[in-house]
């Protein structure tokens, strides 16, 4: 019995340690992921109501040689906690610029690329000036890039946030509120910020057609965006039924598996080229 008790204790501890180990492991490995070339970017097209690609969101992928593919949903929170997100975020911005330059020199037109900017990254006082430097250095137009920030990134000093956003907008960068509807910001607060777009979170989109209450909520979110004077993007659109309803609501842009999964660079270029031939 004593033996059994000890085993129980061990199993319990192992399970607990496993969790802690996991984020410790992620934390350690993340520090080397950039220099070991383990990150890459994929691109998911964003369409207008006519079905044309107007922009694309870039999403980070981490391929670890032993663990294989690790989802950003798993490692971004760890990176955010440890601060490594700042290096990763800079890598993403630089990589997007390199991508745009590469495309330009091969004569390929690319739509604007939307980049996810984490709360910690966005709240760095040097964020805007460093980004302007990068664009200047790489000779990439501000209109080639858009920024996506969550409401969570805006829970800071209001004046500092609106100043930063105003500087970005003045420089020609559009900002979208990501995952709209899942955060806590008040409408009057959002109204005071120089935003361009609002992305309706996929969790709302995917409830379309479930019942009349869910449909009413999606309508309310889209209407809210429009009354704030913003363009509305629906993310996570998977079915024709969802698309039809969103179009009926006057939603401006659409993104999701119905059109395309996030694509590796080469496939993304092929997707754009094929689209232009239609
Ligand atoms: P997000 O910004 O909300 O990105 C959308 C997520 O939904 C992506 O997952 C995308 O692949 C997925 N998605 C797109 N269309 C569909 C669909 O039709 N159905 C479903 N079920 N899912 C769809 P992903 O790539 O795993 O990224 C997860 C989250 O990780 C992102 O959520 C974003 O918060 C974060 N993330 C990704 N890349 C970066 C990055 O470069 N920087 C930062 N800070 N965060 C990133
Ligand atoms: Ca996003
Ligand atoms: Ca989103
Ligand atoms: Ca989302």
Short mmCIF file of C-alpha atoms and ligand atoms in Angstrom, two decimals:
data_model
loop_
_atom_site.label_atom_id
_atom_site.label_comp_id
_atom_site.label_asym_id
_atom_site.label_seq_id
_atom_site.Cartn_x
_atom_site.Cartn_y
_atom_site.Cartn_z
CA UNK A 1 0.00 0.00 0.00
CA UNK A 2 2.83 2.27 0.86
CA UNK A 3 4.41 1.54 -2.50
CA UNK A 4 1.15 2.30 -4.23
CA UNK A 5 0.84 5.57 -2.36
CA UNK A 6 4.26 6.61 -3.48
CA UNK A 7 3.40 5.77 -7.06
CA UNK A 8 0.27 7.84 -6.85
CA UNK A 9 2.32 10.68 -5.59
CA UNK A 10 4.78 10.26 -8.42
CA UNK A 11 2.14 10.08 -11.09
CA UNK A 12 0.58 13.24 -9.73
CA UNK A 13 3.88 15.08 -9.65
CA UNK A 14 4.89 13.87 -13.05
CA UNK A 15 1.67 15.13 -14.53
CA UNK A 16 2.18 18.50 -12.93
CA UNK A 17 5.81 18.66 -13.86
CA UNK A 18 4.93 17.76 -17.39
CA UNK A 19 2.95 20.93 -17.81
CA UNK A 20 5.63 23.09 -16.28
CA UNK A 21 8.27 21.18 -18.23
CA UNK A 22 6.36 21.79 -21.41
CA UNK A 23 6.33 25.54 -21.11
CA UNK A 24 9.89 25.51 -19.78
CA UNK A 25 10.90 23.42 -22.79
CA UNK A 26 9.03 25.76 -25.15
CA UNK A 27 10.56 28.75 -23.41
CA UNK A 28 14.09 27.38 -23.83
CA UNK A 29 13.68 26.19 -27.39
CA UNK A 30 12.00 29.43 -28.46
CA UNK A 31 15.15 31.35 -27.59
CA UNK A 32 17.04 29.55 -30.35
CA UNK A 33 14.24 29.13 -32.88
CA UNK A 34 15.13 32.27 -34.84
CA UNK A 35 18.86 31.62 -35.17
CA UNK A 36 18.17 27.98 -35.98
CA UNK A 37 15.87 29.03 -38.80
CA UNK A 38 12.87 27.15 -37.45
CA UNK A 39 10.25 29.79 -38.23
CA UNK A 40 8.51 30.51 -41.46
CA UNK A 41 5.52 32.52 -42.57
CA UNK A 42 2.41 31.35 -44.33
CA UNK A 43 -0.17 33.58 -46.01
CA UNK A 44 -3.95 33.43 -45.99
CA UNK A 45 -5.82 35.43 -48.66
CA UNK A 46 -8.50 37.95 -47.65
CA UNK A 47 -11.23 38.50 -50.24
CA UNK A 48 -13.68 41.28 -51.05
CA UNK A 49 -17.37 40.79 -51.82
CA UNK A 50 -16.56 40.11 -55.50
CA UNK A 51 -14.23 37.32 -54.54
CA UNK A 52 -11.00 39.13 -55.33
CA UNK A 53 -7.93 38.95 -53.12
CA UNK A 54 -7.47 42.34 -51.46
CA UNK A 55 -4.88 41.44 -48.85
CA UNK A 56 -3.49 38.50 -46.94
CA UNK A 57 -2.77 37.73 -43.31
CA UNK A 58 0.62 36.31 -42.52
CA UNK A 59 0.75 33.63 -39.83
CA UNK A 60 3.79 32.28 -38.07
CA UNK A 61 4.78 28.60 -38.25
CA UNK A 62 7.35 26.90 -36.03
CA UNK A 63 8.89 23.67 -37.21
CA UNK A 64 10.99 22.02 -34.49
CA UNK A 65 13.33 19.21 -35.67
CA UNK A 66 12.33 16.87 -32.77
CA UNK A 67 8.82 17.98 -31.91
CA UNK A 68 7.69 18.76 -35.43
CA UNK A 69 5.13 21.44 -36.11
CA UNK A 70 4.15 23.55 -33.09
CA UNK A 71 1.06 25.76 -33.31
CA UNK A 72 1.30 29.52 -32.71
CA UNK A 73 -1.69 29.14 -30.39
CA UNK A 74 0.65 27.07 -28.19
CA UNK A 75 3.88 29.04 -28.37
CA UNK A 76 2.79 32.68 -28.79
CA UNK A 77 1.45 32.88 -25.19
CA UNK A 78 4.74 31.40 -23.87
CA UNK A 79 6.75 33.80 -26.01
CA UNK A 80 4.61 36.68 -24.77
CA UNK A 81 5.25 35.73 -21.14
CA UNK A 82 8.98 35.37 -21.50
CA UNK A 83 9.46 38.43 -23.67
CA UNK A 84 10.91 36.43 -26.59
CA UNK A 85 7.88 37.69 -28.48
CA UNK A 86 9.78 40.94 -29.07
CA UNK A 87 12.50 39.18 -31.07
CA UNK A 88 9.96 36.99 -32.81
CA UNK A 89 7.77 39.99 -33.63
CA UNK A 90 10.73 41.84 -35.11
CA UNK A 91 11.68 38.78 -37.11
CA UNK A 92 8.14 38.61 -38.55
CA UNK A 93 8.14 42.29 -39.54
CA UNK A 94 11.56 41.95 -41.17
CA UNK A 95 10.58 38.74 -42.93
CA UNK A 96 7.45 40.37 -44.35
CA UNK A 97 9.58 43.21 -45.73
CA UNK A 98 12.06 40.72 -47.22
CA UNK A 99 9.12 38.88 -48.79
CA UNK A 100 7.71 42.08 -50.34
CA UNK A 101 11.16 43.04 -51.68
CA UNK A 102 11.67 39.54 -53.10
CA UNK A 103 8.32 39.68 -54.86
CA UNK A 104 8.93 43.15 -56.19
CA UNK A 105 12.29 42.20 -57.67
CA UNK A 106 10.72 39.22 -59.40
CA UNK A 107 8.04 41.48 -60.88
CA UNK A 108 5.26 39.96 -58.80
CA UNK A 109 2.48 42.19 -57.46
CA UNK A 110 1.50 41.26 -53.93
CA UNK A 111 -1.51 42.49 -51.99
CA UNK A 112 -1.03 44.23 -48.62
CA UNK A 113 0.14 41.84 -45.93
CA UNK A 114 -1.55 41.97 -42.52
CA UNK A 115 0.79 41.20 -39.62
CA UNK A 116 -0.23 40.11 -36.12
CA UNK A 117 1.37 42.36 -33.54
CA UNK A 118 1.33 41.08 -29.97
CA UNK A 119 0.28 43.28 -27.07
CA UNK A 120 3.77 43.41 -25.62
CA UNK A 121 5.30 44.31 -28.98
CA UNK A 122 2.74 47.01 -29.72
CA UNK A 123 3.20 48.57 -26.30
CA UNK A 124 6.94 49.07 -26.70
CA UNK A 125 7.60 52.79 -26.93
CA UNK A 126 9.98 52.18 -29.83
CA UNK A 127 7.50 50.13 -31.84
CA UNK A 128 6.38 52.77 -34.36
CA UNK A 129 9.77 54.47 -34.97
CA UNK A 130 11.49 51.07 -35.37
CA UNK A 131 8.88 49.98 -37.87
CA UNK A 132 9.30 53.22 -39.83
CA UNK A 133 13.07 52.60 -39.85
CA UNK A 134 12.58 49.09 -41.15
CA UNK A 135 10.25 50.25 -43.94
CA UNK A 136 12.69 52.99 -44.86
CA UNK A 137 15.69 50.66 -44.80
CA UNK A 138 14.00 48.03 -46.96
CA UNK A 139 12.23 50.58 -49.17
CA UNK A 140 8.87 48.92 -48.55
CA UNK A 141 5.81 51.20 -48.81
CA UNK A 142 3.73 51.54 -45.64
CA UNK A 143 0.69 50.57 -47.69
CA UNK A 144 2.27 47.14 -48.26
CA UNK A 145 1.73 46.28 -44.60
CA UNK A 146 -1.22 46.31 -42.23
CA UNK A 147 -1.21 45.67 -38.52
CA UNK A 148 -3.57 43.48 -36.48
CA UNK A 149 -3.75 44.11 -32.76
CA UNK A 150 -6.11 42.58 -30.24
CA UNK A 151 -8.19 44.58 -27.78
CA UNK A 152 -5.85 43.18 -25.16
CA UNK A 153 -3.04 45.31 -26.61
CA UNK A 154 -5.13 48.41 -26.00
CA UNK A 155 -5.69 47.98 -22.28
CA UNK A 156 -2.85 50.36 -21.64
CA UNK A 157 -2.39 54.09 -21.26
CA UNK A 158 -5.05 55.55 -23.60
CA UNK A 159 -3.02 58.61 -24.57
CA UNK A 160 0.08 56.60 -25.41
CA UNK A 161 -1.98 54.16 -27.47
CA UNK A 162 -3.82 56.80 -29.48
CA UNK A 163 -0.61 58.73 -30.06
CA UNK A 164 1.13 55.60 -31.36
CA UNK A 165 -1.82 54.71 -33.57
CA UNK A 166 -2.03 58.24 -34.94
CA UNK A 167 1.68 58.13 -35.83
CA UNK A 168 1.24 54.78 -37.58
CA UNK A 169 -1.82 55.98 -39.48
CA UNK A 170 -0.12 59.19 -40.52
CA UNK A 171 2.69 57.08 -41.88
CA UNK A 172 0.16 55.18 -43.99
CA UNK A 173 -0.26 52.00 -41.95
CA UNK A 174 -3.77 50.66 -41.44
CA UNK A 175 -4.63 49.04 -38.13
CA UNK A 176 -7.25 46.36 -37.56
CA UNK A 177 -8.70 45.26 -34.24
CA UNK A 178 -8.29 41.48 -34.22
CA UNK A 179 -10.63 38.93 -32.65
CA UNK A 180 -13.24 41.61 -32.15
CA UNK A 181 -15.97 40.74 -29.69
CA UNK A 182 -13.81 38.56 -27.47
CA UNK A 183 -12.20 41.44 -25.56
CA UNK A 184 -13.35 44.00 -23.07
CA UNK A 185 -12.82 47.39 -24.66
CA UNK A 186 -15.72 49.81 -24.61
CA UNK A 187 -17.14 51.19 -27.81
CA UNK A 188 -16.47 54.79 -26.88
CA UNK A 189 -12.83 53.86 -26.34
CA UNK A 190 -12.56 52.18 -29.73
CA UNK A 191 -14.26 55.18 -31.33
CA UNK A 192 -11.52 57.46 -30.06
CA UNK A 193 -8.79 55.42 -31.79
CA UNK A 194 -7.66 55.89 -35.42
CA UNK A 195 -8.51 52.34 -36.55
CA UNK A 196 -9.29 51.22 -40.10
CA UNK A 197 -10.73 47.77 -39.70
CA UNK A 198 -12.32 45.35 -37.35
CA UNK A 199 -12.01 41.58 -37.59
CA UNK A 200 -15.00 39.65 -36.34
CA UNK A 201 -13.68 36.67 -34.43
CA UNK A 202 -14.13 33.26 -36.00
CA UNK A 203 -16.04 32.01 -32.96
CA UNK A 204 -18.96 34.29 -33.93
CA UNK A 205 -18.75 33.53 -37.64
CA UNK A 206 -18.88 29.81 -36.98
CA UNK A 207 -22.12 30.09 -35.02
CA UNK A 208 -23.97 31.51 -38.03
CA UNK A 209 -27.03 29.41 -38.77
CA UNK A 210 -27.03 27.70 -35.37
CA UNK A 211 -29.96 29.69 -34.04
CA UNK A 212 -31.50 33.13 -34.38
CA UNK A 213 -29.67 34.45 -31.31
CA UNK A 214 -26.26 33.61 -32.79
CA UNK A 215 -27.19 35.25 -36.08
CA UNK A 216 -28.37 38.35 -34.23
CA UNK A 217 -25.05 38.58 -32.38
CA UNK A 218 -23.06 38.42 -35.63
CA UNK A 219 -25.28 41.11 -37.11
CA UNK A 220 -24.76 43.28 -34.03
CA UNK A 221 -20.95 42.92 -34.26
CA UNK A 222 -20.89 43.79 -37.99
CA UNK A 223 -23.25 46.75 -37.46
CA UNK A 224 -21.13 47.91 -34.54
CA UNK A 225 -18.02 47.96 -36.72
CA UNK A 226 -19.79 49.95 -39.40
CA UNK A 227 -21.21 52.43 -36.91
CA UNK A 228 -17.67 53.00 -35.67
CA UNK A 229 -16.83 53.89 -39.27
CA UNK A 230 -14.67 50.81 -39.75
CA UNK A 231 -14.40 48.25 -42.52
CA UNK A 232 -15.42 44.82 -41.27
CA UNK A 233 -13.51 41.62 -41.97
CA UNK A 234 -14.97 38.23 -41.08
CA UNK A 235 -12.43 35.57 -40.18
CA UNK A 236 -12.87 31.81 -40.06
CA UNK A 237 -15.44 31.69 -42.89
CA UNK A 238 -15.82 27.99 -43.68
CA UNK A 239 -19.19 27.56 -45.38
CA UNK A 240 -21.18 29.16 -48.18
CA UNK A 241 -24.01 29.67 -45.76
CA UNK A 242 -21.78 31.74 -43.46
CA UNK A 243 -20.53 33.75 -46.44
CA UNK A 244 -24.04 34.41 -47.74
CA UNK A 245 -25.23 35.69 -44.38
CA UNK A 246 -22.15 37.89 -43.90
CA UNK A 247 -22.55 39.35 -47.39
CA UNK A 248 -26.18 40.06 -46.64
CA UNK A 249 -25.06 41.99 -43.55
CA UNK A 250 -22.75 44.12 -45.69
CA UNK A 251 -19.55 42.68 -44.28
CA UNK A 252 -16.65 44.09 -46.34
CA UNK A 253 -14.00 41.36 -46.40
CA UNK A 254 -13.82 37.62 -45.86
CA UNK A 255 -11.12 35.19 -44.79
CA UNK A 256 -11.27 31.48 -44.10
CA UNK A 257 -10.95 27.91 -45.29
CA UNK A 258 -13.88 28.44 -47.71
CA UNK A 259 -11.43 30.45 -49.85
CA UNK A 260 -8.08 29.10 -48.77
CA UNK A 261 -6.08 27.74 -45.88
CA UNK A 262 -2.92 29.66 -44.98
CA UNK A 263 -0.46 28.93 -47.82
CA UNK A 264 3.31 28.60 -48.06
CA UNK A 265 4.93 31.41 -50.04
CA UNK A 266 5.08 29.57 -53.38
CA UNK A 267 1.50 28.35 -53.16
CA UNK A 268 0.32 31.81 -52.18
CA UNK A 269 1.95 33.33 -55.28
CA UNK A 270 0.34 30.65 -57.44
CA UNK A 271 -3.03 31.39 -55.83
CA UNK A 272 -2.75 35.11 -56.64
CA UNK A 273 -1.58 34.48 -60.21
CA UNK A 274 -4.38 32.02 -60.89
CA UNK A 275 -6.89 34.49 -59.49
CA UNK A 276 -5.66 37.25 -61.79
CA UNK A 277 -6.18 35.05 -64.82
CA UNK A 278 -9.85 34.51 -63.98
P1 LIG B 1 -5.63 34.87 -35.40
O1 LIG B 1 -4.87 36.15 -35.60
O2 LIG B 1 -7.05 34.99 -35.01
O3 LIG B 1 -5.45 34.08 -36.76
C1 LIG B 1 -6.45 33.32 -37.36
C2 LIG B 1 -6.29 31.85 -37.06
O4 LIG B 1 -7.42 31.15 -37.58
C3 LIG B 1 -5.08 31.23 -37.73
O5 LIG B 1 -4.61 30.17 -36.90
C4 LIG B 1 -5.67 30.65 -39.02
O6 LIG B 1 -4.90 29.63 -39.58
C5 LIG B 1 -7.00 30.16 -38.51
N1 LIG B 1 -8.02 30.07 -39.56
C6 LIG B 1 -8.11 30.77 -40.71
N2 LIG B 1 -9.19 30.43 -41.41
C7 LIG B 1 -9.84 29.50 -40.68
C8 LIG B 1 -11.07 28.76 -40.87
O7 LIG B 1 -11.79 28.91 -41.85
N3 LIG B 1 -11.41 27.88 -39.90
C9 LIG B 1 -10.65 27.69 -38.80
N4 LIG B 1 -11.07 26.79 -37.89
N5 LIG B 1 -9.50 28.38 -38.56
C10 LIG B 1 -9.11 29.28 -39.49
P2 LIG B 1 -3.06 30.02 -36.56
O8 LIG B 1 -2.26 30.27 -37.78
O9 LIG B 1 -2.92 28.72 -35.85
O10 LIG B 1 -2.79 31.20 -35.55
C11 LIG B 1 -3.37 31.21 -34.28
C12 LIG B 1 -3.12 32.51 -33.57
O11 LIG B 1 -1.71 32.67 -33.30
C13 LIG B 1 -3.49 33.74 -34.40
O12 LIG B 1 -4.86 33.93 -34.31
C14 LIG B 1 -2.66 34.81 -33.71
O13 LIG B 1 -3.30 35.25 -32.54
C15 LIG B 1 -1.40 34.04 -33.32
N6 LIG B 1 -0.34 34.30 -34.31
C16 LIG B 1 -0.10 33.68 -35.49
N7 LIG B 1 0.96 34.24 -36.11
C17 LIG B 1 1.41 35.23 -35.32
C18 LIG B 1 2.48 36.20 -35.41
O14 LIG B 1 3.24 36.28 -36.38
N8 LIG B 1 2.61 37.07 -34.36
C19 LIG B 1 1.78 37.05 -33.28
N9 LIG B 1 1.97 37.93 -32.30
N10 LIG B 1 0.76 36.18 -33.17
C20 LIG B 1 0.58 35.28 -34.18
CA1 LIG B 2 -4.94 37.97 -36.77
CA1 LIG B 3 -8.11 37.00 -35.75
CA1 LIG B 4 -9.27 34.54 -33.89
#
